[in-house]
PDB file of C-alpha atoms in Angstrom:
ATOM      1  CA  MET A   1     -29.640  -8.510   8.703  1.00  0.00           C
ATOM      2  CA  ILE A   2     -26.018  -7.367   9.581  1.00  0.00           C
ATOM      3  CA  PRO A   3     -25.144  -8.413  13.449  1.00  0.00           C
ATOM      4  CA  ARG A   4     -24.088  -5.310  15.368  1.00  0.00           C
ATOM      5  CA  ASP A   5     -20.227  -6.213  16.249  1.00  0.00           C
ATOM      6  CA  GLN A   6     -19.893  -5.720  12.095  1.00  0.00           C
ATOM      7  CA  LEU A   7     -20.473  -2.521  12.453  1.00  0.00           C
ATOM      8  CA  VAL A   8     -18.810   0.814  13.565  1.00  0.00           C
ATOM      9  CA  GLU A   9     -20.111   4.012  15.199  1.00  0.00           C
ATOM     10  CA  ILE A  10     -19.128   6.886  12.976  1.00  0.00           C
ATOM     11  CA  GLY A  11     -20.728   9.753  14.705  1.00  0.00           C
ATOM     12  CA  ASN A  12     -24.455  10.833  14.909  1.00  0.00           C
ATOM     13  CA  PHE A  13     -27.564  12.601  14.024  1.00  0.00           C
ATOM     14  CA  ALA A  14     -28.015  15.679  15.214  1.00  0.00           C
ATOM     15  CA  LYS A  15     -31.867  17.627  14.059  1.00  0.00           C
ATOM     16  CA  PRO A  16     -33.783  17.782  11.503  1.00  0.00           C
ATOM     17  CA  HIS A  17     -33.052  20.773   9.192  1.00  0.00           C
ATOM     18  CA  GLY A  18     -35.986  22.191   7.293  1.00  0.00           C
ATOM     19  CA  ILE A  19     -39.220  20.211   7.168  1.00  0.00           C
ATOM     20  CA  LYS A  20     -38.780  18.142   4.214  1.00  0.00           C
ATOM     21  CA  GLY A  21     -36.523  15.123   5.810  1.00  0.00           C
ATOM     22  CA  GLU A  22     -33.050  16.661   5.510  1.00  0.00           C
ATOM     23  CA  ILE A  23     -31.267  15.805   8.955  1.00  0.00           C
ATOM     24  CA  SER A  24     -27.724  17.185   9.809  1.00  0.00           C
ATOM     25  CA  ALA A  25     -25.484  14.572  11.248  1.00  0.00           C
ATOM     26  CA  HIS A  26     -22.022  14.909  13.080  1.00  0.00           C
ATOM     27  CA  PHE A  27     -18.888  13.040  12.195  1.00  0.00           C
ATOM     28  CA  ASP A  28     -15.529  12.445  13.234  1.00  0.00           C
ATOM     29  CA  PHE A  29     -13.036  14.952  11.009  1.00  0.00           C
ATOM     30  CA  GLU A  30     -11.414  11.986   9.442  1.00  0.00           C
ATOM     31  CA  ILE A  31     -14.736  10.076   8.664  1.00  0.00           C
ATOM     32  CA  MET A  32     -16.183  13.157   6.851  1.00  0.00           C
ATOM     33  CA  PRO A  33     -14.624  12.621   3.024  1.00  0.00           C
ATOM     34  CA  LEU A  34     -15.749   8.992   3.308  1.00  0.00           C
ATOM     35  CA  VAL A  35     -19.224   9.635   3.936  1.00  0.00           C
ATOM     36  CA  GLU A  36     -20.417  10.387   0.268  1.00  0.00           C
ATOM     37  CA  GLY A  37     -18.801   6.839  -0.678  1.00  0.00           C
ATOM     38  CA  PHE A  38     -20.508   4.598   1.955  1.00  0.00           C
ATOM     39  CA  GLY A  39     -24.050   5.140   0.301  1.00  0.00           C
ATOM     40  CA  HIS A  40     -26.118   3.997   3.198  1.00  0.00           C
ATOM     41  CA  LEU A  41     -25.803   4.213   7.236  1.00  0.00           C
ATOM     42  CA  PHE A  42     -27.075   2.002  10.193  1.00  0.00           C
ATOM     43  CA  VAL A  43     -29.229   3.225  12.992  1.00  0.00           C
ATOM     44  CA  GLU A  44     -30.425   1.123  16.155  1.00  0.00           C
ATOM     45  CA  ILE A  45     -33.914   0.878  16.131  1.00  0.00           C
ATOM     46  CA  ASP A  46     -36.242  -0.953  18.374  1.00  0.00           C
ATOM     47  CA  GLY A  47     -32.541  -3.135  18.732  1.00  0.00           C
ATOM     48  CA  LEU A  48     -32.315  -3.593  15.094  1.00  0.00           C
ATOM     49  CA  MET A  49     -29.884  -2.483  12.815  1.00  0.00           C
ATOM     50  CA  VAL A  50     -31.972  -0.399  10.397  1.00  0.00           C
ATOM     51  CA  PRO A  51     -29.816   0.890   6.837  1.00  0.00           C
ATOM     52  CA  PHE A  52     -30.457   4.043   5.416  1.00  0.00           C
ATOM     53  CA  PHE A  53     -29.585   4.935   2.331  1.00  0.00           C
ATOM     54  CA  ILE A  54     -28.627   8.439   1.472  1.00  0.00           C
ATOM     55  CA  THR A  55     -29.860  10.093  -1.807  1.00  0.00           C
ATOM     56  CA  ALA A  56     -27.931  13.420  -0.925  1.00  0.00           C
ATOM     57  CA  LEU A  57     -25.633  14.974   1.255  1.00  0.00           C
ATOM     58  CA  ARG A  58     -23.771  18.459   1.802  1.00  0.00           C
ATOM     59  CA  PRO A  59     -21.096  19.666   4.126  1.00  0.00           C
ATOM     60  CA  LYS A  60     -22.046  22.372   7.091  1.00  0.00           C
ATOM     61  CA  GLY A  61     -18.870  23.059   8.670  1.00  0.00           C
ATOM     62  CA  ASN A  62     -16.033  20.718   9.197  1.00  0.00           C
ATOM     63  CA  GLU A  63     -17.756  17.871  11.186  1.00  0.00           C
ATOM     64  CA  THR A  64     -21.405  18.115   9.918  1.00  0.00           C
ATOM     65  CA  LEU A  65     -23.352  16.922   6.849  1.00  0.00           C
ATOM     66  CA  LEU A  66     -26.818  17.587   5.961  1.00  0.00           C
ATOM     67  CA  LEU A  67     -28.219  14.401   4.775  1.00  0.00           C
ATOM     68  CA  THR A  68     -31.252  13.385   2.896  1.00  0.00           C
ATOM     69  CA  LEU A  69     -32.272   9.706   3.226  1.00  0.00           C
ATOM     70  CA  LYS A  70     -34.407   7.306   1.384  1.00  0.00           C
ATOM     71  CA  GLY A  71     -37.714   7.361   3.378  1.00  0.00           C
ATOM     72  CA  ILE A  72     -37.330   9.915   5.452  1.00  0.00           C
ATOM     73  CA  ASP A  73     -39.491  12.955   3.850  1.00  0.00           C
ATOM     74  CA  SER A  74     -40.594  14.694   6.881  1.00  0.00           C
ATOM     75  CA  GLN A  75     -39.884  17.152   9.859  1.00  0.00           C
ATOM     76  CA  GLU A  76     -41.174  14.360  11.736  1.00  0.00           C
ATOM     77  CA  ALA A  77     -39.622  11.723  10.434  1.00  0.00           C
ATOM     78  CA  ALA A  78     -35.925  13.119  10.742  1.00  0.00           C
ATOM     79  CA  ALA A  79     -36.744  13.941  14.252  1.00  0.00           C
ATOM     80  CA  ALA A  80     -37.240  10.374  15.247  1.00  0.00           C
ATOM     81  CA  LEU A  81     -33.477  10.006  14.603  1.00  0.00           C
ATOM     82  CA  THR A  82     -32.422  12.486  16.171  1.00  0.00           C
ATOM     83  CA  ASN A  83     -29.403  11.993  18.737  1.00  0.00           C
ATOM     84  CA  LYS A  84     -29.510   8.571  17.373  1.00  0.00           C
ATOM     85  CA  PRO A  85     -25.678   6.796  16.834  1.00  0.00           C
ATOM     86  CA  VAL A  86     -24.823   6.539  13.394  1.00  0.00           C
ATOM     87  CA  TYR A  87     -23.446   2.821  11.941  1.00  0.00           C
ATOM     88  CA  ILE A  88     -21.533   2.136   8.790  1.00  0.00           C
ATOM     89  CA  GLU A  89     -19.489  -1.307   8.457  1.00  0.00           C
ATOM     90  CA  ALA A  90     -16.430  -1.714   9.660  1.00  0.00           C
ATOM     91  CA  SER A  91     -15.164  -3.200   6.186  1.00  0.00           C
ATOM     92  CA  LEU A  92     -16.090  -0.349   4.507  1.00  0.00           C
ATOM     93  CA  LEU A  93     -13.522   1.742   6.866  1.00  0.00           C
ATOM     94  CA  PRO A  94      -9.847   1.832   5.591  1.00  0.00           C
ATOM     95  CA  GLU A  95      -7.784  -0.580   7.515  1.00  0.00           C
ATOM     96  CA  ASP A  96      -4.774   1.537   8.112  1.00  0.00           C
ATOM     97  CA  ALA A  97      -4.721   4.318   5.245  1.00  0.00           C
ATOM     98  CA  ASP A  98      -6.489   6.513   2.909  1.00  0.00           C
ATOM     99  CA  GLU A  99      -6.424   7.109  -0.954  1.00  0.00           C
ATOM    100  CA  ASP A 100      -3.152   8.907  -0.046  1.00  0.00           C
ATOM    101  CA  GLY A 101      -1.260   6.470   2.204  1.00  0.00           C
ATOM    102  CA  ASP A 102      -1.509   8.749   5.050  1.00  0.00           C
ATOM    103  CA  GLY A 103      -2.562   7.327   8.131  1.00  0.00           C
ATOM    104  CA  MET A 104      -6.223   7.586   9.412  1.00  0.00           C
ATOM    105  CA  PHE A 105      -6.869   7.913  13.085  1.00  0.00           C
ATOM    106  CA  TYR A 106      -9.976   8.084  15.384  1.00  0.00           C
ATOM    107  CA  LEU A 107      -9.667  10.186  18.474  1.00  0.00           C
ATOM    108  CA  GLU A 108      -9.397   7.406  20.828  1.00  0.00           C
ATOM    109  CA  ASP A 109      -6.202   6.207  18.795  1.00  0.00           C
ATOM    110  CA  LEU A 110      -4.790   9.513  19.722  1.00  0.00           C
ATOM    111  CA  VAL A 111      -5.173   9.168  23.976  1.00  0.00           C
ATOM    112  CA  GLY A 112      -1.445   9.068  25.051  1.00  0.00           C
ATOM    113  CA  TYR A 113      -0.068  10.987  22.324  1.00  0.00           C
ATOM    114  CA  THR A 114       1.796  13.845  22.818  1.00  0.00           C
ATOM    115  CA  LEU A 115       0.198  17.407  21.411  1.00  0.00           C
ATOM    116  CA  VAL A 116       2.913  19.727  19.718  1.00  0.00           C
ATOM    117  CA  SER A 117       1.925  23.199  18.515  1.00  0.00           C
ATOM    118  CA  GLN A 118       4.468  25.923  17.054  1.00  0.00           C
ATOM    119  CA  ASP A 119       7.330  23.496  18.052  1.00  0.00           C
ATOM    120  CA  GLU A 120       6.403  23.302  21.565  1.00  0.00           C
ATOM    121  CA  GLU A 121       5.001  20.738  23.290  1.00  0.00           C
ATOM    122  CA  VAL A 122       1.487  21.596  24.670  1.00  0.00           C
ATOM    123  CA  GLY A 123       0.917  18.346  26.888  1.00  0.00           C
ATOM    124  CA  VAL A 124      -0.319  14.924  26.660  1.00  0.00           C
ATOM    125  CA  ILE A 125      -3.901  13.997  25.594  1.00  0.00           C
ATOM    126  CA  THR A 126      -5.997  12.194  28.289  1.00  0.00           C
ATOM    127  CA  ASP A 127      -9.268  12.069  26.579  1.00  0.00           C
ATOM    128  CA  TYR A 128     -11.518  13.601  24.303  1.00  0.00           C
ATOM    129  CA  ASP A 129     -15.035  15.044  23.991  1.00  0.00           C
ATOM    130  CA  ASP A 130     -17.305  14.615  20.964  1.00  0.00           C
ATOM    131  CA  SER A 131     -20.515  14.993  22.560  1.00  0.00           C
ATOM    132  CA  THR A 132     -21.128  18.309  20.845  1.00  0.00           C
ATOM    133  CA  GLU A 133     -20.325  19.723  17.495  1.00  0.00           C
ATOM    134  CA  ASN A 134     -17.196  20.793  18.294  1.00  0.00           C
ATOM    135  CA  LEU A 135     -14.549  17.854  19.269  1.00  0.00           C
ATOM    136  CA  LEU A 136     -11.924  18.499  21.798  1.00  0.00           C
ATOM    137  CA  PHE A 137      -9.071  16.871  23.240  1.00  0.00           C
ATOM    138  CA  SER A 138      -8.380  17.181  26.979  1.00  0.00           C
ATOM    139  CA  VAL A 139      -4.763  17.673  27.387  1.00  0.00           C
ATOM    140  CA  ARG A 140      -2.439  17.426  30.337  1.00  0.00           C
ATOM    141  CA  ARG A 141      -0.050  20.200  30.383  1.00  0.00           C
ATOM    142  CA  PRO A 142       3.393  19.346  31.719  1.00  0.00           C
ATOM    143  CA  ASP A 143       2.326  21.697  35.168  1.00  0.00           C
ATOM    144  CA  GLY A 144      -0.356  19.084  35.840  1.00  0.00           C
ATOM    145  CA  SER A 145      -3.355  21.671  34.677  1.00  0.00           C
ATOM    146  CA  ILE A 146      -5.936  20.152  31.918  1.00  0.00           C
ATOM    147  CA  VAL A 147      -6.852  22.020  28.681  1.00  0.00           C
ATOM    148  CA  LEU A 148      -9.288  21.617  25.931  1.00  0.00           C
ATOM    149  CA  VAL A 149      -8.287  21.866  22.696  1.00  0.00           C
ATOM    150  CA  PRO A 150     -10.404  22.020  19.483  1.00  0.00           C
ATOM    151  CA  ALA A 151      -9.658  18.732  17.625  1.00  0.00           C
ATOM    152  CA  SER A 152     -10.635  20.130  14.436  1.00  0.00           C
ATOM    153  CA  GLY A 153      -9.263  18.505  11.180  1.00  0.00           C
ATOM    154  CA  ASP A 154      -8.440  21.855  10.011  1.00  0.00           C
ATOM    155  CA  LEU A 155      -6.078  22.148  12.626  1.00  0.00           C
ATOM    156  CA  VAL A 156      -4.057  18.726  12.501  1.00  0.00           C
ATOM    157  CA  ASP A 157      -1.185  19.307  10.570  1.00  0.00           C
ATOM    158  CA  ASP A 158       0.532  15.529  10.706  1.00  0.00           C
ATOM    159  CA  VAL A 159       0.107  12.698  13.160  1.00  0.00           C
ATOM    160  CA  ASP A 160       3.183  10.726  13.690  1.00  0.00           C
ATOM    161  CA  VAL A 161       2.748   7.339  15.020  1.00  0.00           C
ATOM    162  CA  GLU A 162       6.339   6.400  15.728  1.00  0.00           C
ATOM    163  CA  SER A 163       6.839   9.128  18.288  1.00  0.00           C
ATOM    164  CA  GLN A 164       3.000   9.213  19.446  1.00  0.00           C
ATOM    165  CA  ARG A 165       2.680  12.803  18.696  1.00  0.00           C
ATOM    166  CA  VAL A 166      -0.005  15.185  17.195  1.00  0.00           C
ATOM    167  CA  TYR A 167       1.244  18.270  15.409  1.00  0.00           C
ATOM    168  CA  MET A 168      -1.433  20.623  15.228  1.00  0.00           C
ATOM    169  CA  SER A 169      -1.334  24.735  14.359  1.00  0.00           C
ATOM    170  CA  LEU A 170      -3.176  26.179  17.335  1.00  0.00           C
ATOM    171  CA  PRO A 171      -3.950  29.382  17.340  1.00  0.00           C
ATOM    172  CA  ALA A 172      -1.487  31.843  19.141  1.00  0.00           C
ATOM    173  CA  GLY A 173      -2.221  33.074  22.523  1.00  0.00           C
ATOM    174  CA  LEU A 174      -4.985  29.695  23.338  1.00  0.00           C
ATOM    175  CA  PHE A 175      -3.367  28.969  26.471  1.00  0.00           C
ATOM    176  CA  ASN A 176      -3.262  32.593  27.802  1.00  0.00           C
ATOM    177  CA  LEU A 177      -6.857  32.914  28.183  1.00  0.00           C
TER     178      LEU A 177
END
């Protein structure tokens, strides 16, 4: 049995997909490419961290995977995992970089960074919302107002740790709505 303090939350199960036990799972955009290599995930059930082995997976959007887990072979079994956080051993996550040498970041790491889009400072990231399928940054604009910005990995161009800036390609007119 693995101690809880050696695990890191990487996402959550959403809902069953179909009747044969497949389940959708949401992951932060930086975790998505790594999940297949994990081979297993942990879920807390009755106070114990229980491993589930991934037998198949396929993408559904930018932050969702449809997973088939060993031993989960019905819609009812998959439904029992709905809304449960998903964990993996901290030792399996890259420390500072992925294979390409690019930095790996979690949403919480970017709080306090300045968001820049099309060479314009949008504001400072004050929080993030990962409670839905669409991840959002909460950004305080220079005028003090708060705007929500999609935190999709497809929109992030670069993260500069030294200057604490997140460079994104946001749709034109997003803040004129």
